[in-house]
Every structure is written in structure tokens, then in C-alpha cells.
Short mmCIF file of C-alpha atoms in Angstrom, two decimals:
data_model
loop_
_atom_site.label_atom_id
_atom_site.label_comp_id
_atom_site.label_asym_id
_atom_site.label_seq_id
_atom_site.Cartn_x
_atom_site.Cartn_y
_atom_site.Cartn_z
CA MET R 132 -22.47 169.71 -50.26
CA MET R 133 -25.06 172.51 -51.41
CA HIS R 134 -27.48 171.33 -48.93
CA ASP R 135 -24.81 171.73 -46.05
CA VAL R 136 -23.95 175.20 -47.41
CA MET R 137 -27.63 176.26 -47.27
CA SER R 138 -28.06 174.84 -43.81
CA ILE R 139 -25.03 176.98 -42.62
CA ILE R 140 -26.63 180.03 -44.25
CA TYR R 141 -29.94 179.49 -42.60
CA ALA R 142 -28.25 178.99 -39.33
CA VAL R 143 -26.41 182.30 -39.64
CA ILE R 144 -29.68 184.12 -40.53
CA PHE R 145 -31.47 182.53 -37.60
CA PHE R 146 -28.55 183.53 -35.28
CA ILE R 147 -28.61 187.12 -36.52
CA LEU R 148 -32.40 187.51 -36.22
CA LEU R 149 -32.97 185.70 -32.94
CA LEU R 150 -29.77 186.40 -31.00
CA ALA R 151 -27.31 189.04 -32.59
CA VAL R 152 -29.98 191.69 -33.27
CA PRO R 153 -31.78 191.45 -29.85
CA GLY R 154 -28.40 191.06 -28.16
CA PHE R 155 -27.09 194.25 -29.67
CA LEU R 156 -30.26 196.14 -28.59
CA THR R 157 -29.97 194.88 -25.15
CA LEU R 158 -26.27 196.03 -24.85
CA TRP R 159 -27.27 199.55 -26.41
CA ASN R 160 -30.18 199.74 -23.85
CA LEU R 161 -27.92 199.00 -21.01
CA ALA R 162 -25.21 201.50 -22.23
CA ASN R 163 -27.78 204.17 -22.61
CA CYS R 164 -28.49 203.69 -18.85
CA PHE R 165 -25.04 205.43 -18.13
CA PHE R 166 -25.16 208.15 -20.63
CA LYS R 167 -26.31 211.55 -19.62
CA LYS R 168 -28.35 211.89 -22.86
CA PRO R 169 -29.35 208.48 -24.38
CA LYS R 170 -27.92 207.68 -27.86
CA GLY R 171 -30.27 206.97 -30.62
CA GLU R 172 -33.22 206.08 -28.26
CA LYS R 173 -36.02 207.45 -30.21
CA ILE R 174 -34.92 205.34 -33.23
CA LEU R 175 -33.88 202.14 -31.51
CA ALA R 176 -36.92 202.14 -29.16
CA PRO R 177 -39.52 201.48 -31.77
CA VAL R 178 -37.28 199.04 -33.49
CA GLY R 179 -36.96 197.09 -30.41
CA VAL R 180 -40.49 197.32 -29.05
CA ILE R 181 -42.34 196.84 -32.33
CA GLY R 182 -39.81 194.68 -34.33
CA GLY R 183 -39.17 192.49 -31.19
CA GLY R 184 -42.98 192.08 -30.79
CA ILE R 185 -43.45 191.05 -34.40
CA MET R 186 -40.46 188.53 -34.17
CA TYR R 187 -41.95 186.95 -31.19
CA CYS R 188 -45.43 186.67 -32.82
CA LEU R 189 -43.75 185.02 -35.79
CA MET R 190 -41.99 182.59 -33.38
CA GLN R 191 -45.32 181.77 -31.83
CA SER R 192 -46.87 180.93 -35.14
CA ILE R 193 -43.97 178.47 -35.64
CA PHE R 194 -43.86 176.99 -32.07
CA ASP R 195 -47.63 176.92 -31.77
CA TYR R 196 -49.57 176.08 -28.66
CA GLY R 197 -52.16 173.42 -28.82
CA GLY R 198 -55.13 175.21 -27.49
CA ASP R 199 -56.99 176.47 -24.27
CA TRP R 200 -56.88 174.53 -21.18
CA TYR R 201 -60.13 172.68 -21.62
CA GLU R 202 -59.06 171.38 -25.23
CA PRO R 203 -57.50 167.89 -25.51
CA ILE R 204 -53.99 168.30 -27.14
CA TYR R 205 -51.03 165.99 -27.93
CA SER R 206 -48.26 165.25 -25.47
CA PHE R 207 -45.72 167.24 -27.60
CA GLN R 208 -47.90 170.44 -27.35
CA THR R 209 -48.78 172.87 -24.45
CA HIS R 210 -51.85 174.86 -23.67
CA TYR R 211 -52.03 178.57 -24.00
CA SER R 212 -49.90 180.44 -21.42
CA LEU R 213 -52.30 183.15 -20.92
CA SER R 214 -56.18 182.79 -21.04
CA PRO R 215 -57.72 184.42 -24.26
CA ARG R 216 -60.94 185.14 -22.58
CA TYR R 217 -59.97 188.35 -21.11
CA PRO R 218 -59.54 190.94 -24.03
CA VAL R 219 -60.07 193.91 -21.82
CA VAL R 220 -56.94 193.17 -19.80
CA TYR R 221 -54.79 192.95 -22.97
CA PHE R 222 -56.38 196.25 -24.19
CA ALA R 223 -55.13 197.69 -20.90
CA LEU R 224 -51.69 196.17 -21.54
CA PHE R 225 -51.74 197.80 -25.08
CA LEU R 226 -52.42 201.18 -23.28
CA GLY R 227 -49.14 200.50 -21.44
CA ILE R 228 -47.15 200.22 -24.73
CA VAL R 229 -48.80 203.42 -25.95
CA ALA R 230 -47.96 205.20 -22.62
CA LEU R 231 -44.28 204.15 -23.30
CA PHE R 232 -44.17 205.91 -26.70
CA VAL R 233 -46.11 208.98 -25.35
CA LEU R 234 -43.49 209.42 -22.56
CA LEU R 235 -40.73 208.90 -24.96
CA TYR R 236 -41.75 211.30 -27.70
CA VAL R 237 -43.77 214.02 -25.92
CA LYS R 238 -41.72 216.35 -23.90
CA ALA R 239 -42.59 216.79 -20.04
CA GLU R 240 -43.36 220.43 -20.48
CA ASN R 241 -45.93 219.72 -23.10
CA MET R 242 -47.78 217.21 -21.00
CA PRO R 243 -50.46 218.02 -18.34
CA PRO R 244 -49.19 216.72 -14.98
CA LEU R 245 -52.27 214.31 -14.45
CA VAL R 246 -51.81 212.87 -17.89
CA SER R 247 -48.02 212.49 -17.35
CA ALA R 248 -48.67 210.66 -14.11
CA MET R 249 -51.38 208.41 -15.71
CA CYS R 250 -48.98 207.41 -18.44
CA ILE R 251 -46.28 206.43 -15.95
CA SER R 252 -48.95 204.46 -14.00
CA LEU R 253 -50.11 202.40 -17.19
CA LEU R 254 -46.35 201.68 -17.99
CA VAL R 255 -45.67 200.53 -14.51
CA LEU R 256 -48.75 198.19 -14.60
CA PHE R 257 -47.58 196.91 -17.86
CA ASN R 258 -44.07 196.11 -16.34
CA ILE R 259 -45.63 194.38 -13.34
CA TYR R 260 -47.77 192.09 -15.56
CA GLN R 261 -44.82 191.24 -17.90
CA LEU R 262 -42.78 190.29 -14.76
CA PHE R 263 -45.57 187.80 -13.62
CA TYR R 264 -45.71 186.58 -17.23
CA MET R 265 -42.03 185.77 -17.08
CA ILE R 266 -42.64 183.76 -13.95
CA GLN R 267 -45.49 182.03 -15.68
CA LEU R 268 -43.18 180.58 -18.35
CA VAL R 269 -40.47 179.29 -15.85
CA ASP R 270 -41.85 175.78 -15.77
CA ARG R 271 -41.54 175.22 -19.42
CA LEU R 272 -38.51 177.22 -20.69
CA ASN R 273 -37.69 176.76 -24.37
CA ILE R 274 -36.14 178.78 -27.18
CA GLN R 275 -39.07 181.01 -27.89
CA HIS R 276 -39.43 181.75 -24.19
CA MET R 277 -35.80 182.70 -23.79
CA PHE R 278 -36.27 185.16 -26.71
CA LEU R 279 -39.31 186.44 -24.91
CA TYR R 280 -37.21 187.04 -21.74
CA LEU R 281 -34.56 188.94 -23.81
CA TYR R 282 -37.41 191.01 -25.31
CA GLN R 283 -39.08 191.77 -21.99
CA ILE R 284 -35.83 192.53 -20.29
CA ASN R 285 -35.20 195.22 -23.00
CA LEU R 286 -38.83 196.67 -22.35
CA LEU R 287 -38.01 196.77 -18.41
CA ILE R 288 -34.70 198.52 -19.14
CA LEU R 289 -36.20 200.90 -21.68
CA SER R 290 -39.32 201.73 -19.74
CA GLY R 291 -37.38 202.13 -16.51
CA ARG R 292 -35.07 204.76 -18.08
CA ILE R 293 -37.95 206.57 -19.81
CA ILE R 294 -39.84 206.96 -16.56
CA ARG R 295 -36.72 208.08 -14.65
CA ASP R 296 -35.90 210.78 -17.35
CA HIS R 297 -39.46 211.99 -17.69
CA MET R 298 -39.88 212.28 -13.93
CA LYS R 299 -36.58 214.25 -13.72
CA ARG R 300 -37.62 216.70 -16.39
CA THR R 301 -41.20 217.04 -14.81
CA VAL R 302 -39.64 218.03 -11.54
CA GLU R 303 -37.30 220.58 -13.30
CA MET R 304 -40.25 222.11 -15.06
CA PHE R 305 -42.15 222.46 -11.58
CA ARG R 306 -39.10 224.22 -10.12
CA LYS R 307 -38.71 226.69 -12.87
CA ASP R 308 -42.44 227.45 -13.20
CA GLU R 309 -42.62 227.95 -9.28
CA LYS R 310 -39.94 230.67 -9.68
CA LYS R 311 -41.38 232.39 -12.61
CA ILE R 312 -45.14 232.65 -11.94
CA LYS R 313 -47.30 233.00 -8.59
CA VAL R 314 -50.77 231.87 -9.11
CA ASN R 315 -53.27 231.70 -6.08
CA SER R 316 -54.51 228.06 -7.11
CA PHE R 317 -54.87 224.97 -5.13
CA PHE R 318 -53.68 222.90 -8.11
CA TYR R 319 -50.82 225.26 -8.92
CA LYS R 320 -49.66 225.31 -5.37
CA LEU R 321 -50.01 221.42 -5.27
CA PHE R 322 -47.73 220.94 -8.36
CA GLY R 323 -45.39 223.72 -7.18
CA LYS R 324 -44.53 221.70 -4.08
CA MET R 325 -43.37 218.81 -6.19
CA ASP R 326 -39.97 220.20 -6.48
CA THR R 327 -38.31 216.80 -5.65
CA LEU R 328 -38.45 213.38 -7.11
CA SER R 329 -39.65 211.85 -3.89
CA LYS R 330 -42.59 214.48 -3.75
CA TYR R 331 -43.54 213.62 -7.38
CA SER R 332 -43.26 210.05 -6.92
CA ALA R 333 -45.76 210.30 -4.12
CA PHE R 334 -48.26 212.03 -6.41
CA VAL R 335 -47.56 209.30 -9.09
CA PHE R 336 -48.26 206.60 -6.57
CA VAL R 337 -51.67 208.09 -5.68
CA VAL R 338 -52.66 208.35 -9.22
CA PHE R 339 -51.25 204.81 -9.88
CA PHE R 340 -54.15 203.51 -7.41
CA PHE R 341 -56.58 205.83 -9.15
CA VAL R 342 -55.76 204.20 -12.51
CA VAL R 343 -55.93 200.65 -11.07
CA ALA R 344 -59.47 201.57 -9.49
CA ILE R 345 -60.69 202.86 -13.03
CA LEU R 346 -59.43 199.63 -14.72
CA GLU R 347 -60.96 197.48 -12.09
CA ILE R 348 -64.36 199.24 -12.71
CA ILE R 349 -63.98 198.73 -16.53
CA PHE R 350 -63.18 194.95 -15.79
CA VAL R 351 -66.46 194.61 -13.82
CA LEU R 352 -68.54 196.62 -16.40
CA THR R 353 -67.35 194.59 -19.22
CA GLY R 354 -68.06 191.29 -17.45
CA GLN R 355 -64.49 190.30 -17.14
CA GLY R 356 -64.51 190.28 -13.33
CA ILE R 357 -62.44 192.37 -10.79
CA ASP R 358 -59.90 189.64 -10.84
CA ALA R 359 -59.58 189.27 -14.61
CA PRO R 360 -55.75 189.99 -14.76
CA VAL R 361 -55.15 187.27 -12.26
CA LYS R 362 -57.38 184.92 -14.15
CA THR R 363 -55.38 185.41 -17.39
CA PHE R 364 -52.76 183.51 -15.58
CA THR R 365 -54.72 180.94 -13.62
CA ASP R 366 -57.42 180.02 -16.28
CA THR R 367 -54.61 178.02 -17.99
CA ALA R 368 -52.95 174.51 -17.71
CA ASP R 369 -49.37 173.46 -17.79
CA TRP R 370 -47.83 176.70 -16.58
CA THR R 371 -46.50 178.08 -13.21
CA PHE R 372 -49.87 179.93 -11.96
CA SER R 373 -52.20 177.47 -13.78
CA GLN R 374 -55.15 176.25 -11.79
CA GLN R 375 -57.11 174.41 -14.35
CA THR R 376 -56.93 170.68 -14.88
CA PRO R 377 -56.74 169.67 -18.74
CA PRO R 378 -58.29 166.72 -20.26
CA PRO R 379 -56.23 163.68 -20.89
CA PRO R 380 -53.76 164.01 -23.81
CA LEU R 381 -54.54 162.65 -27.21
CA GLU R 382 -52.54 159.86 -28.30
CA TYR R 383 -50.42 159.81 -31.46
CA ASP R 384 -47.33 157.53 -31.17
CA GLY R 385 -46.73 154.76 -33.71
CA HIS R 386 -47.80 156.47 -36.70
CA TYR R 387 -46.20 159.63 -37.93
CA LEU R 388 -49.16 160.57 -40.29
CA CYS R 389 -51.21 160.77 -37.17
CA THR R 390 -48.74 163.19 -35.85
CA VAL R 391 -48.96 165.26 -38.99
CA ALA R 392 -52.76 165.21 -38.90
CA ALA R 393 -52.60 166.54 -35.14
CA GLY R 394 -49.75 168.74 -35.12
CA GLY R 395 -49.80 170.68 -38.47
CA HIS R 396 -51.62 174.03 -39.09
CA LYS R 397 -55.25 173.28 -39.87
CA LYS R 398 -55.08 175.34 -43.13
CA ILE R 399 -52.34 173.08 -44.56
CA VAL R 400 -53.06 169.61 -43.17
CA LYS R 401 -56.75 169.98 -43.27
CA PRO R 402 -57.89 167.77 -40.22
CA LEU R 403 -61.51 166.27 -40.90
CA ARG R 404 -62.61 164.72 -37.65
CA TYR R 405 -61.74 162.69 -34.60
CA GLY R 406 -60.92 158.94 -34.98
CA THR R 407 -60.01 155.94 -32.80
CA ARG R 408 -56.80 153.89 -33.10
CA ILE R 409 -55.97 151.14 -30.76
CA ASP R 410 -58.45 152.64 -28.21
CA HIS R 411 -56.78 155.96 -28.32
CA THR R 412 -58.49 159.13 -29.86
CA ILE R 413 -56.58 160.72 -32.79
CA ILE R 414 -57.26 163.46 -35.25
CA VAL R 415 -57.70 162.32 -38.79
CA ASN R 416 -57.14 163.91 -42.09
CA ARG R 417 -57.81 162.71 -45.65
CA GLN R 418 -54.04 161.88 -46.16
CA LEU R 419 -54.07 159.49 -43.24
CA CYS R 420 -57.15 157.77 -44.30
CA ILE R 421 -55.84 157.11 -47.93
CA ALA R 422 -52.61 155.92 -46.50
CA ASN R 423 -54.31 153.33 -44.19
CA ALA R 424 -56.92 152.49 -46.88
CA PHE R 425 -53.96 151.63 -49.10
CA GLU R 426 -52.31 149.54 -46.40
CA ASP R 427 -55.71 147.74 -45.94
CA VAL R 428 -55.70 146.67 -49.57
CA ILE R 429 -52.04 145.58 -49.64
CA LYS R 430 -52.84 143.46 -46.40
CA GLU R 431 -55.89 141.89 -48.26
CA ARG R 432 -54.14 141.20 -51.58
CA THR R 433 -50.30 140.49 -50.68
CA PRO R 434 -50.07 139.67 -46.75
CA ARG R 435 -46.33 138.72 -47.11
CA PHE R 436 -45.56 141.99 -48.95
CA HIS R 437 -47.64 143.83 -46.29
CA ARG R 438 -45.66 142.37 -43.49
CA PHE R 439 -42.49 143.55 -45.14
CA ILE R 440 -43.91 147.11 -45.69
CA ARG R 441 -45.28 147.21 -42.08
CA GLY R 442 -41.86 146.18 -40.67
CA VAL R 443 -40.02 148.94 -42.63
CA TYR R 444 -42.73 151.39 -41.45
CA ASP R 445 -42.59 150.40 -37.78
CA ARG R 446 -38.74 150.55 -37.96
CA TYR R 447 -38.54 154.09 -39.38
CA GLY R 448 -42.08 155.74 -38.96
CA TYR R 449 -41.74 156.08 -35.12
CA PRO R 450 -38.38 157.76 -35.00
CA VAL R 451 -39.77 160.12 -37.69
CA SER R 452 -42.77 160.85 -35.46
CA ASN R 453 -40.32 161.89 -32.67
CA LEU R 454 -38.84 164.57 -34.75
CA ILE R 455 -42.27 166.20 -35.63
CA THR R 456 -42.31 168.55 -32.49
CA SER R 457 -43.93 171.73 -33.99
CA PRO R 458 -46.56 172.56 -36.46
CA TRP R 459 -44.34 173.65 -39.09
CA LYS R 460 -42.34 170.49 -39.09
CA ALA R 461 -45.79 168.59 -39.44
CA ASP R 462 -46.57 170.79 -42.36
CA ILE R 463 -43.36 169.92 -44.13
CA VAL R 464 -43.90 166.33 -43.74
CA TYR R 465 -47.60 166.57 -44.91
CA ILE R 466 -46.35 168.16 -48.11
CA MET R 467 -43.47 165.72 -48.76
CA MET R 468 -46.16 162.93 -48.27
CA LYS R 469 -48.37 164.47 -51.02
CA PRO R 470 -46.90 162.46 -53.95
CA LEU R 471 -47.13 159.17 -51.92
CA GLU R 472 -50.81 160.06 -51.17
CA TRP R 473 -51.71 160.45 -54.94
CA ILE R 474 -49.91 157.11 -55.78
CA PHE R 475 -51.89 155.55 -53.00
CA LEU R 476 -55.16 156.99 -54.13
CA LEU R 477 -54.39 155.84 -57.74
CA VAL R 478 -53.87 152.25 -56.61
CA LEU R 479 -57.07 152.47 -54.59
CA TYR R 480 -59.02 153.44 -57.72
CA LEU R 481 -57.44 150.90 -59.77
CA VAL R 482 -57.97 147.80 -57.55
CA ASP R 483 -60.95 148.59 -55.27
CA THR R 484 -64.58 148.75 -56.45
CA ARG R 485 -65.55 151.13 -53.75
CA PRO R 486 -62.42 153.14 -52.91
CA GLU R 487 -64.04 156.20 -51.16
CA LYS R 488 -66.16 153.90 -49.00
CA ARG R 489 -63.04 152.11 -47.92
CA ILE R 490 -61.32 155.38 -47.25
CA ALA R 491 -64.29 156.72 -45.20
CA ARG R 492 -64.28 153.77 -42.83
CA GLN R 493 -60.67 154.23 -41.74
CA TYR R 494 -60.26 155.19 -38.04
CA ILE R 495 -64.09 155.31 -37.18
CA TYR R 496 -64.39 157.29 -33.91
CA ARG R 497 -65.52 154.95 -31.19
CA GLY R 498 -65.75 157.54 -28.38
#
């Protein structure tokens, strides 16, 4: 009964964190689009952007990806959705987030026109990139990707409204300044002509390509390549824009301890090496070796009892392995198996003259 109550409580907390709060922020963002003066935007914006980003990173640490496209992974895992080999691209995206907060908190009249246009350009580039990222995830939609979609929709709504409001205030500022001051300067005359949104948009459009050109030069100078933003999508496997062919998946079925050794977080399950099981490559940890060495001893000493144990294991072990679909679930099974591991080890040291040698020879790699 208590277990059921706790399950309900956890489910409610999960619903509030992952659905109710983001849903509320989304509705608030949409409502602010129709208010002449947005309500609570300077408070809710950092909550949505930073809080949503932290929540998504936490979800990524739970629903972990298996590795880069060239790494062999298990069939229940996926490769990285973006290539990690282009850090300068991700720094440029970070500048887009910085630009969002600059446009939100710095008044238009306090910003130089060129800085204002560059911030808008960086934010537009950020939004273009995240639209392509949403398409990248379409082929393998799951719960954390749906949460990311909600997060990105909020960013699109928020940034679109911020750009619109900032451009309106900038145009109003140009109109007022043109009436008050007359200065014989080319640049003043240029900005003085931007008394409509369409004219200012044309200026931002020109600056946009200037910013793109600067970023491309930086990509080349840092060795990332002129097509680095494109390669963050294409140098992957398993996703919409992926162009790389991954190696064959590692096999794990038939033994849930193999799944634990493969799918858990390395700091917890402590994988040791590759091994071979029934002509398939697996990842081996000490818990797996001890369990298999114990089975080896039982098979030698009491074959009939071993057949019974093996039958029970085959009946229930495989269904359990199908439930271990993420690293944190593998971690839980690994921890739950610890008492049995200690019992197996105790038996080995009681009945075997060379227990560590028997443990070491389990699942020898024959690749």
C-alpha cells in the first residue's frame, strides 16, 4: 500500500516538473504575445530559459545516449544527436542565448544600433539552428524529445516577441531623434532614415549576413571548417540528417547482467573490458564475471541443481533485461544485485582453490 502511495507521489511530482510547469510557461508566453505590455516577462524568461535548459540536461543524464557515431553501442541506445566535435558552433549558439537576455534587459535607447542589430542576428541564427535540431529528432521521438520541443517552442515564442518589441522601440527612438537633432553625419542620416520597421529590418538583414560571414571566418580559423554548423547534424548516426554509418550494435540479450554492464553509468557499474559471449561482443564488469564464475562452479559441482537455476534464470532474466532501457534503470539493477554478488564471491572463496583466476577467465574477448 505504501509503495503504491509513493508511486503516485512520484508520478505527480514528475507530472508537475515535466508537464505542468513547462505547460504553464508556454501558455503564459502565448498570452504575452497579445498583451500590449508583457506581464512578468523579465522574471519568467530566465526561469523558462535557464530552468528549462537545466531540466533538459538532467533528463539527458537519465536517458543517456550511447556515444558518438563511430562507437559501437547496444540496440536499446542511440548515438549522439549532435556531433560533439564542433565546440565553436556551440559557443556561437551560446552567444545567441546571451543576445536574448541583452535584448530583454537592455533598453533600445541604451544600445548602439549596430550592437542591437548584431544581437538580433545572433538570436535569429540560434532560432534557425534549433528549428533544424527539432527536425533532426523527428525520426526518434520520445519523452525527453517532446519536452525539448516544448522548451524550444517557448524559446521561439519568447525570442520572436523580444525581437519584435525591441525593433519597435528602436524605430520609435530613431523617429524621436530625427525630430530633435540635426547632425551632418552619414551614419546619423542613415539611421535617421530608419523610421519604419521595414527599413530597419533591411538594415538588420544586412548585418545578419555580416555576422554570418564573421562566424564562418572564425570556423575556418579554428579548424572547424566552413560547413561546421551543417556537420554538427550530419556527422551523426541514427537521426534525420545523419550521414555516417555506425558500426554493428553490440549484443546483450539473454543475460540481464550483461545489460547492466553495458547500459549503466560507468562510475556506478564500473565496466572493465570487452568480452565475448556466444560469438557476440559484450561489455564486462566484475559483477558479471563473479556471477558467471559462480554459475560455472555450480555447473561443475551440482549439474542437476544448475539446470534448475539456469531454467529459472532463463525464464525470468530475459524479461528483466527488456525492462532495462536506460542507464539509471541499469544502475538500480546493479545496486540491487550487490548482495547476491557478495554471496557468490563468498561461495567462490569457500569452494574454489583459485577463485580470482576463475573470475578472470570469464567472457574472454575473442575479437
